[in-house]
């Protein structure tokens, strides 16, 4: 069976739905159409999941690839090229799963301009799924920018009091990064194209085959990495996030935390690492340090927020730090952990935003001091909140643990980072996560009901239960049995790491030839060249191990 | 019977019980008040595994039974299965956890009767057993860690069980977070081990772990020990345990005395071959255990809350176990885990029975018009003379008090004596810290006998000290509560005979040593090349240990004898003066944590990081934003209702792209 068209269907079905609902008269019909569209898209994406076979190699072609091209003159290889591999399959599913959940969560939350809201929401989904499935860099860029606009309006129109400020900040930040990246895309496409005798190419597979000279790699890497680091967001580029989250309506926050941020980490994995492996490794320690600062900094700031939504927003800064750390560790364990952590963060933080949103809908305040003792009035909501908090805090048996554990374990043995102290600092994030999350539960749900308004609060409705249940189930399933999901992504992370290693060696060899003839090597990359190309991922003796001679028969404990 | 099936049932029955009592009542409210059904199912969900455990024990061949279910996570070199291991060590723990667990479940059906959260309580309790079984049966460190954090979660849920009182929730948070500090060290230990040997299952770890370079292994063992100090409430992380008494008393008995808090010892015993390779870390373990034991014992003297006395006594007894581990006598540590589970479980359940009846007294007094503000049903100063009203509680409390005091021939005597002997033996063999540990242990043993007798005398002997004591009487608890008391009291009498001192038996071994010890094929390794202590000296030490216990108990009895108990307590306070205040203030350790670490971090976040985030980091961006005023001017038009036009334009743009695709195709 040919699944090729299914990829495009999953991308564009929401867009069609958006167009359809523009013609609809009533709010009810708009909501139901939006819901129907997202459910249908989710069902279609299950088809993708069934059709995707991890045992089939995606080294030359993604699965279920859909390619349409020929719009440009000869020599310009820019095309519509989408497909599925291990890196995006789960992210696509997460996006399509969050689709109906977000629609349901907005059901009563959005009180005006339904048509615009739901149309933008659907458009946003098209953009995000497009980002994840694009295998052409220009196409990726188009989708990447496409996500910006609907999110901008969603925050700017349906947001809170400071929505305009937050929306502009969001756009400005992202634009700064992405415009620079556009320059990088064009440069890269031209460089790779000429090297391969095509002229201009942005086909992902052509680009990963192309070994970029080290000097060029460095600035290209930083141009791309900046755009993605802003999206993640990596410390100190994070300040747009709390504002955007706090001002955005619940649905916007869920999409933002659930999948939009993942475009950053996904971009790092999909493009930065395989395109610029040497530069990425040179920058690995720097980026890992920023990631670890983000883990701790985000957590400390989360703890002192009086606003529950802002607390969750800062927790994202902290959690995404783990993902970035895992990406730049260059070990299988850490990279697999990072991929699965992207999904897990989407699930648990998405759930937290949904729950905080439910409280906001009832009481129109996000301040924790306006709550207190809610466990007595809304026990079911409390149960879901505690579950989501525990998942987010990385309790083993729930989803958050798996990714964090693999990331930290893999980073600890990473020879690229080679810094147990840094990983120890990162690990302290597990203490801090418990600190700020339990603080929220404590202030919001436990104790006496301190505000009489809260006594009459209605517990979760059937609609809310239905939208939370899939996330809660996923927290448990992915906590106890993540292996089927890891199996989906394994071949692609292996492929990425192999590509990186091969290109790493090739680039160093090329550089050595170049330095042999030239007297001066390009900007600051001499350190990469000092040794013969060595396999990166062989576990090298560590500093500690070499500190003292290894003697299995160490001294007898008895004196 | 198929032992793999039994292992599966042992694990799954408590989980099923937790789901039955925890999830079903969420949807079927009428089930929430079905105490009989929920109590029976939950208790059976622990009692059946106990029966299976007995069967496994009886038929155990000496070869570990390892069962592996499915892969948890695997990537690169990492491969972790849900794999479980039945061997001598896990069997002993399994018997204690399910055995004492069943008894405490039975007790709870009486204790929690009438509580609106009855169903929730039993769900948590069963979930705890499930997590604890993962902890002790795991065949690799991550699954053990799953149980480790799982029991921490249940502890959190149960300490904060009565959540409308914020102080309970605060204690729950504290327990969870302090434990997380230990878990942080545990995680790092796993990362180290994985980097060094590339696997985390016990088979590989125990084979290759001891061969790790000593410097690194020292780090690893130290980290594991720090992890253990969290869960097992040792310095510097013991501060959560006394606060944890906010939970219902059966919880204190099961989780915070008999089972969960001993898991640090279990972990060290499990990894004993690695621990023994780093004697310098063992010194730390032994000394930290000794200091914790002594410190907690001194604090216990100053406590008036009956549960707080028992809580500090637990910290102190756990210190004894770490002393044993620190001198390399891991099987003795496990022996003390077992006997301690009996007598401390019993003591806590007795205190629950006492508190229950004192609450009735409070209730009756209130009905009579007394102003009961400030009355604390857990305060021993308002008790006294309960022996006349609560004979079962009194006798069982007395038996287990004498057992913990180390009175000869009761359970605690044998295990404590073995710890004293093992530390002395190490000193005798040339490691000086063995003598230090021994000395501190002797002093602590004396104090233990003293403060435990104090608690018994204040509670049960003398004249009643609550108001209107002539007409208002407490009542003995129902049979569902007293039967468990007698079971545990019985075990507190005979439980020590599994470790009858070798010197008494005349041989070189006792049963538990033989069962667990590596020289006999068991999993628990021990010190080699110890000097042989002469027989006469051995007997002398046994006699000295007995004497210490008897003297301590006698002093406690004399000091708090009927008629002068309260006067003596005041006199003691005056005589100790500043020392007493210092002990009572818990050596200001809590204050240090709160004022230096917690407040320090909070202040940094609030007064440094938060302003920095808002001004420095964000300021740069706002500057940029201010420059692009025109953009925001444009955006303000959004509010005029033109959104749909914007959206439409956007969509049209995308449609254009789509059209291109179609044309191209």
PDB file of N, CA and C in Angstrom, chain A residues 22 55 136 147 195 206 217 237 319 369 425-426 437:
ATOM      1  N   UNK A  22     -14.227  28.499   7.842  1.00  0.00           N
ATOM      2  CA  UNK A  22     -14.397  29.918   7.535  1.00  0.00           C
ATOM      3  C   UNK A  22     -15.770  30.190   6.948  1.00  0.00           C
ATOM      4  N   UNK A  55      12.205  -1.104  10.978  1.00  0.00           N
ATOM      5  CA  UNK A  55      13.254  -1.983  10.469  1.00  0.00           C
ATOM      6  C   UNK A  55      13.649  -1.626   9.032  1.00  0.00           C
ATOM      7  N   UNK A 136      12.967  18.966   3.130  1.00  0.00           N
ATOM      8  CA  UNK A 136      13.629  19.951   2.302  1.00  0.00           C
ATOM      9  C   UNK A 136      13.784  21.193   3.169  1.00  0.00           C
ATOM     10  N   UNK A 147       4.302  28.670  11.375  1.00  0.00           N
ATOM     11  CA  UNK A 147       3.810  28.470  12.744  1.00  0.00           C
ATOM     12  C   UNK A 147       3.816  29.780  13.522  1.00  0.00           C
ATOM     13  N   UNK A 195      28.845  21.925  -4.705  1.00  0.00           N
ATOM     14  CA  UNK A 195      29.761  20.822  -4.445  1.00  0.00           C
ATOM     15  C   UNK A 195      29.278  19.532  -5.104  1.00  0.00           C
ATOM     16  N   UNK A 206      20.737  15.273   0.466  1.00  0.00           N
ATOM     17  CA  UNK A 206      21.908  15.838  -0.195  1.00  0.00           C
ATOM     18  C   UNK A 206      22.775  16.600   0.804  1.00  0.00           C
ATOM     19  N   UNK A 217      31.524  25.667   8.748  1.00  0.00           N
ATOM     20  CA  UNK A 217      30.619  24.977   9.687  1.00  0.00           C
ATOM     21  C   UNK A 217      30.321  25.814  10.907  1.00  0.00           C
ATOM     22  N   UNK A 237      18.107  32.911  26.281  1.00  0.00           N
ATOM     23  CA  UNK A 237      17.202  33.402  25.237  1.00  0.00           C
ATOM     24  C   UNK A 237      15.750  33.097  25.569  1.00  0.00           C
ATOM     25  N   UNK A 319      13.045  21.921  31.981  1.00  0.00           N
ATOM     26  CA  UNK A 319      12.935  20.593  31.371  1.00  0.00           C
ATOM     27  C   UNK A 319      13.572  20.520  29.992  1.00  0.00           C
ATOM     28  N   UNK A 369      -2.195  32.086  45.467  1.00  0.00           N
ATOM     29  CA  UNK A 369      -2.760  32.542  46.740  1.00  0.00           C
ATOM     30  C   UNK A 369      -4.285  32.648  46.678  1.00  0.00           C
ATOM     31  N   UNK A 425      25.507  18.607  38.310  1.00  0.00           N
ATOM     32  CA  UNK A 425      24.702  19.827  38.467  1.00  0.00           C
ATOM     33  C   UNK A 425      23.343  19.655  37.792  1.00  0.00           C
ATOM     34  N   UNK A 426      23.371  19.108  36.590  1.00  0.00           N
ATOM     35  CA  UNK A 426      22.110  18.899  35.874  1.00  0.00           C
ATOM     36  C   UNK A 426      21.190  17.989  36.671  1.00  0.00           C
ATOM     37  N   UNK A 437       7.413  21.974  42.070  1.00  0.00           N
ATOM     38  CA  UNK A 437       6.122  21.366  41.718  1.00  0.00           C
ATOM     39  C   UNK A 437       5.300  21.029  42.959  1.00  0.00           C
TER      40      UNK A 437
END
